[in-house]
Short mmCIF file of C-alpha atoms and ligand atoms in Angstrom, two decimals:
data_model
loop_
_atom_site.label_atom_id
_atom_site.label_comp_id
_atom_site.label_asym_id
_atom_site.label_seq_id
_atom_site.Cartn_x
_atom_site.Cartn_y
_atom_site.Cartn_z
CA UNK A 1393 44.48 101.61 63.95
CA UNK A 1394 46.92 104.55 64.36
CA UNK A 1395 47.45 106.42 67.49
CA UNK A 1396 49.15 109.86 67.92
CA UNK A 1397 50.95 109.93 71.05
CA UNK A 1398 51.54 113.22 72.80
CA UNK A 1399 53.41 112.70 76.02
CA UNK A 1400 53.83 116.31 76.82
CA UNK A 1401 55.55 117.93 80.02
CA UNK A 1402 55.92 117.18 83.80
CA UNK A 1403 54.79 113.61 84.57
CA UNK A 1404 53.33 113.30 80.99
CA UNK A 1405 56.28 111.15 79.73
CA UNK A 1406 56.38 108.98 82.87
CA UNK A 1407 52.72 108.09 82.63
CA UNK A 1408 52.24 107.73 78.94
CA UNK A 1409 55.53 105.43 78.94
CA UNK A 1410 53.67 103.11 81.28
CA UNK A 1411 50.43 103.39 78.99
CA UNK A 1412 52.59 102.51 76.32
CA UNK A 1413 53.74 99.45 77.88
CA UNK A 1414 49.94 98.27 77.90
CA UNK A 1415 49.41 99.20 74.54
CA UNK A 1416 52.64 97.03 73.41
CA UNK A 1417 51.28 94.12 75.53
CA UNK A 1418 48.01 94.44 73.68
CA UNK A 1419 49.75 94.61 70.37
CA UNK A 1420 51.81 91.54 71.01
CA UNK A 1421 48.55 89.74 71.63
CA UNK A 1422 47.50 90.71 68.27
CA UNK A 1423 46.02 94.03 68.15
CA UNK A 1424 46.82 95.93 65.07
CA UNK A 1425 47.91 99.32 66.62
CA UNK A 1426 50.49 101.71 65.18
CA UNK A 1427 52.02 104.42 67.34
CA UNK A 1428 53.52 107.62 66.39
CA UNK A 1429 55.03 110.24 68.91
CA UNK A 1430 54.83 114.06 68.75
CA UNK A 1431 55.54 116.95 71.06
CA UNK A 1432 53.02 119.15 72.54
CA UNK A 1433 52.70 121.73 75.17
CA UNK A 1434 56.07 122.97 76.59
CA UNK A 1435 57.91 120.16 74.69
CA UNK A 1436 56.32 121.67 71.35
CA UNK A 1437 57.33 125.12 72.49
CA UNK A 1438 60.92 123.96 73.29
CA UNK A 1439 61.48 122.10 70.20
CA UNK A 1440 59.47 124.21 67.65
CA UNK A 1441 58.46 127.64 69.22
CA UNK A 1442 54.75 126.48 69.18
CA UNK A 1443 52.91 124.34 71.92
CA UNK A 1444 50.83 123.06 68.96
CA UNK A 1445 53.53 122.38 66.34
CA UNK A 1446 52.06 121.96 62.76
CA UNK A 1447 53.44 118.53 62.46
CA UNK A 1448 51.88 117.44 65.70
CA UNK A 1449 48.42 118.69 64.58
CA UNK A 1450 48.89 117.06 61.14
CA UNK A 1451 49.95 113.95 62.94
CA UNK A 1452 46.86 114.03 65.36
CA UNK A 1453 44.27 114.93 62.36
CA UNK A 1454 45.75 111.87 60.39
CA UNK A 1455 45.62 109.29 63.32
CA UNK A 1456 42.31 107.62 64.43
CA UNK A 1457 42.96 108.43 68.11
CA UNK A 1458 45.27 110.70 70.46
CA UNK A 1459 46.70 109.53 73.53
CA UNK A 1460 47.93 112.69 75.57
CA UNK A 1461 49.81 113.03 78.73
CA UNK A 1462 49.93 116.46 80.34
CA UNK A 1463 50.98 119.88 79.51
CA UNK A 1464 52.24 122.86 81.50
CA UNK A 1465 54.85 123.72 84.07
CA UNK A 1466 56.18 126.29 86.23
CA UNK A 1467 59.00 127.11 83.38
CA UNK A 1468 56.25 128.26 80.98
CA UNK A 1469 54.21 130.10 83.41
CA UNK A 1470 55.70 133.69 82.49
CA UNK A 1471 55.17 133.28 78.69
CA UNK A 1472 52.44 135.24 76.84
CA UNK A 1473 49.16 133.19 76.86
CA UNK A 1474 49.25 132.36 72.98
CA UNK A 1475 52.68 130.72 73.75
CA UNK A 1476 51.87 128.82 76.94
CA UNK A 1477 51.51 124.96 76.72
CA UNK A 1478 47.74 124.89 77.69
CA UNK A 1479 47.05 126.73 74.70
CA UNK A 1480 48.46 123.61 72.55
CA UNK A 1481 45.74 121.59 74.52
CA UNK A 1482 42.95 123.80 74.04
CA UNK A 1483 43.82 124.52 70.31
CA UNK A 1484 44.17 120.71 69.49
CA UNK A 1485 40.65 120.13 71.08
CA UNK A 1486 39.35 122.91 69.07
CA UNK A 1487 40.85 121.83 65.66
CA UNK A 1488 39.83 118.37 66.21
CA UNK A 1489 36.29 119.60 67.01
CA UNK A 1490 36.57 117.63 70.22
CA UNK A 1491 33.38 118.87 71.98
CA UNK A 1492 32.18 116.02 74.38
CA UNK A 1493 34.67 115.24 77.12
CA UNK A 1494 33.66 112.05 79.06
CA UNK A 1495 34.96 112.11 82.58
CA UNK A 1496 33.87 108.99 84.31
CA UNK A 1497 34.44 108.87 88.37
CA UNK A 1498 34.43 105.41 89.13
CA UNK A 1499 35.08 104.18 92.72
CA UNK A 1500 36.77 100.97 92.63
CA UNK A 1501 35.88 98.51 95.88
CA UNK A 1502 39.54 98.55 96.72
CA UNK A 1503 39.92 102.21 96.80
CA UNK A 1504 36.46 103.11 98.83
CA UNK A 1505 38.80 103.90 101.98
CA UNK A 1506 40.95 105.97 99.90
CA UNK A 1507 38.44 108.61 99.13
CA UNK A 1508 38.35 111.99 100.93
CA UNK A 1509 34.66 111.02 101.86
CA UNK A 1510 33.63 108.19 104.24
CA UNK A 1511 33.53 104.98 102.33
CA UNK A 1512 29.84 104.42 102.62
CA UNK A 1513 29.39 107.57 100.83
CA UNK A 1514 31.31 106.61 97.74
CA UNK A 1515 31.16 102.95 97.81
CA UNK A 1516 30.22 101.63 94.17
CA UNK A 1517 29.78 105.25 92.96
CA UNK A 1518 29.77 105.32 89.05
CA UNK A 1519 29.29 108.76 87.83
CA UNK A 1520 29.78 110.22 84.39
CA UNK A 1521 30.60 113.80 83.95
CA UNK A 1522 29.89 115.05 80.59
CA UNK A 1523 31.81 118.45 79.94
CA UNK A 1524 31.22 120.53 76.73
CA UNK A 1525 34.88 121.07 75.56
CA UNK A 1526 35.33 123.51 72.74
CA UNK A 1527 33.04 126.46 73.79
CA UNK A 1528 32.20 128.73 76.90
CA UNK A 1529 34.48 131.13 78.46
CA UNK A 1530 37.42 129.20 77.18
CA UNK A 1531 37.25 130.32 73.82
CA UNK A 1532 34.76 133.17 74.00
CA UNK A 1533 35.55 136.64 72.16
CA UNK A 1534 36.12 139.26 73.00
CA UNK A 1535 38.88 138.65 75.62
CA UNK A 1536 42.05 140.38 76.57
CA UNK A 1537 43.21 143.09 78.60
CA UNK A 1538 42.77 146.83 78.21
CA UNK A 1539 43.01 150.28 80.00
CA UNK A 1540 39.91 151.77 81.50
CA UNK A 1541 38.92 155.15 81.14
CA UNK A 1542 40.42 155.78 84.71
CA UNK A 1543 43.65 154.30 83.42
CA UNK A 1544 43.84 151.10 85.37
CA UNK A 1545 44.18 147.53 83.82
CA UNK A 1546 41.14 145.61 83.20
CA UNK A 1547 41.04 141.94 82.16
CA UNK A 1548 37.98 140.39 80.47
CA UNK A 1549 36.87 137.11 79.13
CA UNK A 1550 33.34 136.33 77.62
CA UNK A 1551 31.14 133.44 78.37
CA UNK A 1552 29.05 132.43 75.43
CA UNK A 1553 27.38 129.37 74.19
CA UNK A 1554 25.23 129.33 70.87
CA UNK A 1555 21.98 127.09 70.63
CA UNK A 1556 23.76 124.35 68.41
CA UNK A 1557 26.66 124.01 70.77
CA UNK A 1558 24.44 123.30 73.69
CA UNK A 1559 21.99 121.02 71.45
CA UNK A 1560 24.90 118.73 70.38
CA UNK A 1561 26.41 118.24 73.56
CA UNK A 1562 23.03 117.76 75.08
CA UNK A 1563 22.22 114.86 72.48
CA UNK A 1564 25.35 113.38 73.67
CA UNK A 1565 24.44 113.47 77.27
CA UNK A 1566 21.04 112.01 76.75
CA UNK A 1567 22.48 109.28 74.64
CA UNK A 1568 24.85 108.29 77.30
CA UNK A 1569 22.27 108.64 80.07
CA UNK A 1570 19.88 106.25 78.11
CA UNK A 1571 22.57 103.68 78.14
CA UNK A 1572 23.38 103.84 81.85
CA UNK A 1573 20.62 104.48 84.72
CA UNK A 1574 18.75 107.04 82.49
CA UNK A 1575 19.08 110.05 85.04
CA UNK A 1576 20.71 113.24 83.76
CA UNK A 1577 21.46 116.19 85.74
CA UNK A 1578 22.30 119.55 83.90
CA UNK A 1579 24.39 121.70 85.84
CA UNK A 1580 24.52 125.59 85.35
CA UNK A 1581 24.20 129.09 86.92
CA UNK A 1582 20.71 130.00 85.38
CA UNK A 1583 19.72 132.19 88.32
CA UNK A 1584 22.50 134.50 87.26
CA UNK A 1585 23.79 134.05 83.82
CA UNK A 1586 22.29 134.59 80.57
CA UNK A 1587 24.29 131.91 79.00
CA UNK A 1588 23.09 129.49 81.47
CA UNK A 1589 19.44 130.35 80.89
CA UNK A 1590 19.90 129.50 77.26
CA UNK A 1591 21.76 126.57 78.17
CA UNK A 1592 18.99 125.21 80.38
CA UNK A 1593 16.17 126.16 77.88
CA UNK A 1594 17.81 124.20 75.07
CA UNK A 1595 18.82 121.13 77.27
CA UNK A 1596 15.02 121.02 78.58
CA UNK A 1597 13.90 121.22 74.85
CA UNK A 1598 16.44 118.38 73.65
CA UNK A 1599 15.25 116.30 76.82
CA UNK A 1600 11.69 116.18 75.03
CA UNK A 1601 13.21 113.88 72.42
CA UNK A 1602 14.27 111.60 75.14
CA UNK A 1603 11.13 110.80 77.59
CA UNK A 1604 12.95 107.72 79.16
CA UNK A 1605 15.56 109.88 80.64
CA UNK A 1606 14.80 111.96 83.72
CA UNK A 1607 16.28 115.24 83.50
CA UNK A 1608 16.87 117.58 86.26
CA UNK A 1609 18.91 120.99 86.43
CA UNK A 1610 20.92 122.03 89.29
CA UNK A 1611 22.93 125.29 90.15
CA UNK A 1612 26.54 124.89 89.84
CA UNK A 1613 27.37 126.05 93.48
CA UNK A 1614 24.74 123.37 94.76
CA UNK A 1615 26.16 120.77 92.34
CA UNK A 1616 29.87 121.34 93.90
CA UNK A 1617 28.21 120.86 97.44
CA UNK A 1618 25.88 117.90 96.77
CA UNK A 1619 28.85 116.09 95.00
CA UNK A 1620 30.57 115.76 98.41
CA UNK A 1621 27.20 115.58 100.30
CA UNK A 1622 25.76 112.52 98.71
CA UNK A 1623 27.55 112.05 95.05
CA UNK A 1624 25.47 108.69 94.61
CA UNK A 1625 22.39 110.71 93.67
CA UNK A 1626 24.12 111.30 90.23
CA UNK A 1627 24.43 109.18 87.15
CA UNK A 1628 25.17 111.57 84.37
CA UNK A 1629 25.94 115.15 84.84
CA UNK A 1630 26.31 117.56 81.99
CA UNK A 1631 27.73 121.00 82.19
CA UNK A 1632 29.77 123.58 80.22
CA UNK A 1633 33.54 123.78 79.76
CA UNK A 1634 34.39 125.83 82.91
CA UNK A 1635 32.09 124.38 85.32
CA UNK A 1636 32.97 120.89 84.25
CA UNK A 1637 36.66 121.38 84.53
CA UNK A 1638 36.10 122.23 88.32
CA UNK A 1639 33.69 119.57 89.15
CA UNK A 1640 35.51 116.73 87.75
CA UNK A 1641 38.77 117.66 89.65
CA UNK A 1642 36.45 117.57 92.68
CA UNK A 1643 34.74 114.30 91.66
CA UNK A 1644 38.29 112.81 91.21
CA UNK A 1645 38.74 112.84 94.79
CA UNK A 1646 35.69 110.94 95.43
CA UNK A 1647 37.62 108.10 93.85
CA UNK A 1648 40.76 108.31 95.85
CA UNK A 1649 42.85 110.44 93.58
CA UNK A 1650 43.02 112.47 90.57
CA UNK A 1651 45.62 110.22 89.35
CA UNK A 1652 42.74 107.71 88.81
CA UNK A 1653 40.42 109.62 86.59
CA UNK A 1654 40.77 108.87 82.61
CA UNK A 1655 38.86 110.99 79.76
CA UNK A 1656 37.72 110.66 76.49
CA UNK A 1657 37.12 114.00 74.14
CA UNK A 1658 35.18 112.94 71.35
CA UNK A 1659 34.12 114.67 68.13
CA UNK A 1660 30.89 113.90 66.09
CA UNK A 1661 32.36 110.80 64.65
CA UNK A 1662 34.00 109.15 67.72
CA UNK A 1663 37.34 110.12 66.80
CA UNK A 1664 38.80 110.87 70.37
CA UNK A 1665 41.73 112.37 72.43
CA UNK A 1666 42.30 110.35 75.39
CA UNK A 1667 43.99 111.66 78.55
CA UNK A 1668 44.13 111.64 82.39
CA UNK A 1669 42.01 114.67 83.49
CA UNK A 1670 45.04 115.78 85.64
CA UNK A 1671 47.81 118.06 84.90
CA UNK A 1672 51.66 117.77 84.79
CA UNK A 1673 52.17 117.50 88.58
CA UNK A 1674 55.30 119.46 88.81
CA UNK A 1675 55.66 118.63 92.40
CA UNK A 1676 56.38 114.96 91.62
CA UNK A 1677 58.28 115.06 88.23
CA UNK A 1678 60.88 112.27 88.06
CA UNK A 1679 60.26 111.01 91.42
CA UNK A 1680 58.52 107.79 89.98
CA UNK A 1681 55.72 108.57 92.25
CA UNK A 1682 52.86 109.56 89.48
CA UNK A 1683 50.00 107.21 89.31
CA UNK A 1684 49.82 105.91 85.72
CA UNK A 1685 46.30 104.26 85.99
CA UNK A 1686 44.41 107.42 85.01
CA UNK A 1687 46.42 107.26 81.47
CA UNK A 1688 46.05 103.56 81.28
CA UNK A 1689 42.34 103.63 82.03
CA UNK A 1690 42.39 106.20 79.03
CA UNK A 1691 43.79 103.62 76.89
CA UNK A 1692 40.86 101.34 77.81
CA UNK A 1693 38.51 104.27 76.81
CA UNK A 1694 40.23 104.70 73.60
CA UNK A 1695 39.57 101.12 72.76
CA UNK A 1696 36.04 101.36 73.77
CA UNK A 1697 34.95 104.70 72.36
CA UNK A 1698 37.07 104.88 69.13
CA UNK A 1699 37.75 101.36 68.41
CA UNK A 1700 34.74 99.42 69.53
CA UNK A 1701 36.84 97.14 71.19
CA UNK A 1702 34.84 96.56 74.14
CA UNK A 1703 36.38 93.54 75.15
CA UNK A 1704 39.86 94.52 75.02
CA UNK A 1705 38.80 97.69 76.96
CA UNK A 1706 37.43 95.51 79.65
CA UNK A 1707 40.55 93.45 79.82
CA UNK A 1708 42.78 96.50 80.66
CA UNK A 1709 39.88 97.61 83.26
CA UNK A 1710 40.27 94.14 84.84
CA UNK A 1711 44.20 94.37 84.90
CA UNK A 1712 43.72 97.52 87.01
CA UNK A 1713 41.28 95.96 89.18
CA UNK A 1714 43.52 93.00 89.63
CA UNK A 1715 46.37 95.18 90.67
CA UNK A 1716 44.48 97.26 93.12
CA UNK A 1717 43.15 93.78 94.40
CA UNK A 1718 46.70 92.94 95.07
CA UNK A 1719 47.17 95.81 97.27
CA UNK A 1720 49.52 97.60 95.00
CA UNK A 1721 49.36 101.34 95.59
CA UNK A 1722 51.30 104.48 94.31
CA UNK A 1723 51.64 107.09 97.15
CA UNK A 1724 48.49 109.26 96.01
CA UNK A 1725 46.07 106.06 97.11
CA UNK A 1726 48.56 104.54 99.28
CA UNK A 1727 46.81 103.58 102.83
CA UNK A 1728 47.93 101.47 105.82
CA UNK A 1729 47.88 97.86 104.88
CA UNK A 1730 48.74 98.19 101.18
CA UNK A 1731 51.79 97.89 99.68
CA UNK A 1732 53.68 101.39 98.15
CA UNK A 1733 55.05 101.30 94.83
CA UNK A 1734 56.36 103.61 92.10
CA UNK A 1735 55.02 104.59 88.39
CA UNK A 1736 56.98 101.99 86.75
CA UNK A 1737 56.30 99.20 89.30
CA UNK A 1738 52.56 100.11 88.70
CA UNK A 1739 53.15 99.56 84.94
CA UNK A 1740 54.87 96.35 85.64
CA UNK A 1741 51.99 95.10 87.80
CA UNK A 1742 49.21 96.03 85.04
CA UNK A 1743 51.34 94.56 82.23
CA UNK A 1744 51.70 91.32 84.38
CA UNK A 1745 48.09 91.45 85.16
CA UNK A 1746 47.14 91.55 81.46
P1 LIG B 64 47.94 118.95 88.63
O1 LIG B 64 46.65 118.24 88.13
O2 LIG B 64 49.03 118.82 87.80
O3 LIG B 64 48.32 118.51 90.13
C1 LIG B 64 47.53 118.82 91.31
C2 LIG B 64 48.06 117.93 92.28
O4 LIG B 64 47.58 116.44 91.87
C3 LIG B 64 49.41 117.75 92.52
O5 LIG B 64 49.72 117.79 93.86
C4 LIG B 64 49.83 116.59 91.77
O6 LIG B 64 50.98 116.06 92.44
C5 LIG B 64 48.66 115.58 92.12
N1 LIG B 64 48.81 114.85 90.92
C6 LIG B 64 48.08 114.91 89.66
N2 LIG B 64 48.20 114.20 88.90
C7 LIG B 64 49.01 113.06 89.60
C8 LIG B 64 49.07 111.56 89.31
N3 LIG B 64 48.90 110.78 88.01
N4 LIG B 64 49.44 110.96 90.55
C9 LIG B 64 49.80 111.50 91.51
N5 LIG B 64 49.46 112.68 91.85
C10 LIG B 64 48.93 113.35 90.93
O7 LIG B 64 47.38 120.34 88.59
P2 LIG B 64 48.23 121.98 88.87
O8 LIG B 64 49.32 121.67 89.80
O9 LIG B 64 47.24 122.78 89.02
O10 LIG B 64 48.88 122.17 87.29
C11 LIG B 64 50.10 121.83 87.07
C12 LIG B 64 50.40 122.16 85.50
O11 LIG B 64 49.55 121.08 84.76
C13 LIG B 64 49.81 123.59 85.26
O12 LIG B 64 50.64 123.99 84.26
C14 LIG B 64 48.35 123.40 84.65
O13 LIG B 64 48.14 124.38 83.61
C15 LIG B 64 48.79 122.03 83.85
N6 LIG B 64 47.54 121.21 83.74
C16 LIG B 64 47.54 120.45 82.52
C17 LIG B 64 46.24 119.58 82.45
C18 LIG B 64 46.17 119.03 81.09
O14 LIG B 64 47.27 118.80 80.52
N7 LIG B 64 45.28 118.29 80.68
C19 LIG B 64 45.35 119.51 83.40
C20 LIG B 64 45.40 120.26 84.50
C21 LIG B 64 46.49 121.00 84.68
C1 LIG B 65 42.11 119.95 81.98
C2 LIG B 65 42.98 121.05 82.40
C3 LIG B 65 43.05 121.92 80.97
C4 LIG B 65 41.44 122.67 81.01
C5 LIG B 65 43.80 123.16 80.90
C6 LIG B 65 45.30 122.54 81.19
C7 LIG B 65 43.84 124.09 79.69
O1 LIG B 65 42.66 121.80 83.54
O2 LIG B 65 42.27 119.30 81.03
O3 LIG B 65 41.09 119.73 82.90
O4 LIG B 65 41.32 123.62 81.74
O5 LIG B 65 40.68 122.27 80.17
MN1 LIG B 66 41.19 120.54 84.75
#
């Protein structure tokens, strides 16, 4: 089992470093995991002038799974769009056909009080956000900047979804919901956008093949509100690329911190790229403050979804629970009565719990 490891930028190398210690521990217990590292994002640009160097893409293609930290940072913000670190991430998602992005928001009992919401609103929350990842306004053409007839600059992007793109993500969503509490809420803006009208039609059609899953639809503005009003009404939330980007960051705060949310980006054959949902956190780089748990939990998702090793996945998740039960907290989830520790100490604790 070969894993391509792409640490990226900012806190990426710090959190991936801790996740690799977890992988090492699993390896020494007998899992046959092989690892190879390569640069992506700003690191790719610095080393090879490209946020997704050809060798990195080749490695990712030849591996069974990819573990990624984060990309981006202020040093690169003035580059033209194509050279920016974020393009490396978008291109690898597209090149590998990773259209299904699973972003589970799980509230650990120990962290109910770390949430931005009152504990009773989030206790035992287990929400799966399924975000379409290779379409929408992120990739739609035409896009760019131009001069209008009156001579001022205009920027434009195109939101678009084809029927087949909607259909395949809808099948994934119903499949996931069928294995959970069989409630699927599709989130769109069908009161305004043609793209969303088609989205809703196609999701409804696909739903006819899954009579045991209850399908509802919600406008994205209401969904953003409902997520902080009563998040436990949701089981699986299905949405497009941009709405999913925004709603998953919002949902992360229900769990206590964006540093807790892992993700899996899957293709049609369960090949996957695994990464925390957060970014490179320039404000805390090099301070030993980043929470590595989202990345460590991404390793658990990798074991479950790509390698079908449920037991090993659970072992990692249980280790995270143990550590939280011991009261150990990075600053982002710290609260009175717990013990504040750093990134590497959190790694120590998880490895010890394993
Ligand atoms: P961010 O997610 O990097 O940070 C937002 C806030 O959350 C910051 O205060 C940060 O310190 C905090 N945070 C994030 N991860 C944390 C962790 N593991 N532990 C503790 N605190 C954490 O978002 P941003 O500041 O908007 O973006 C910074 C850069 O990251 C930008 O260049 C952006 O494009 C990029 N980005 C990359 C990814 C990715 O690689 N998948 C995702 C989002 C943003
Ligand atoms: C994420 C990030 C990326 C996205 C950026 C960095 C391209 O915010 O993974 O959520 O918008 O998809
Ligand atoms: Mn995001």
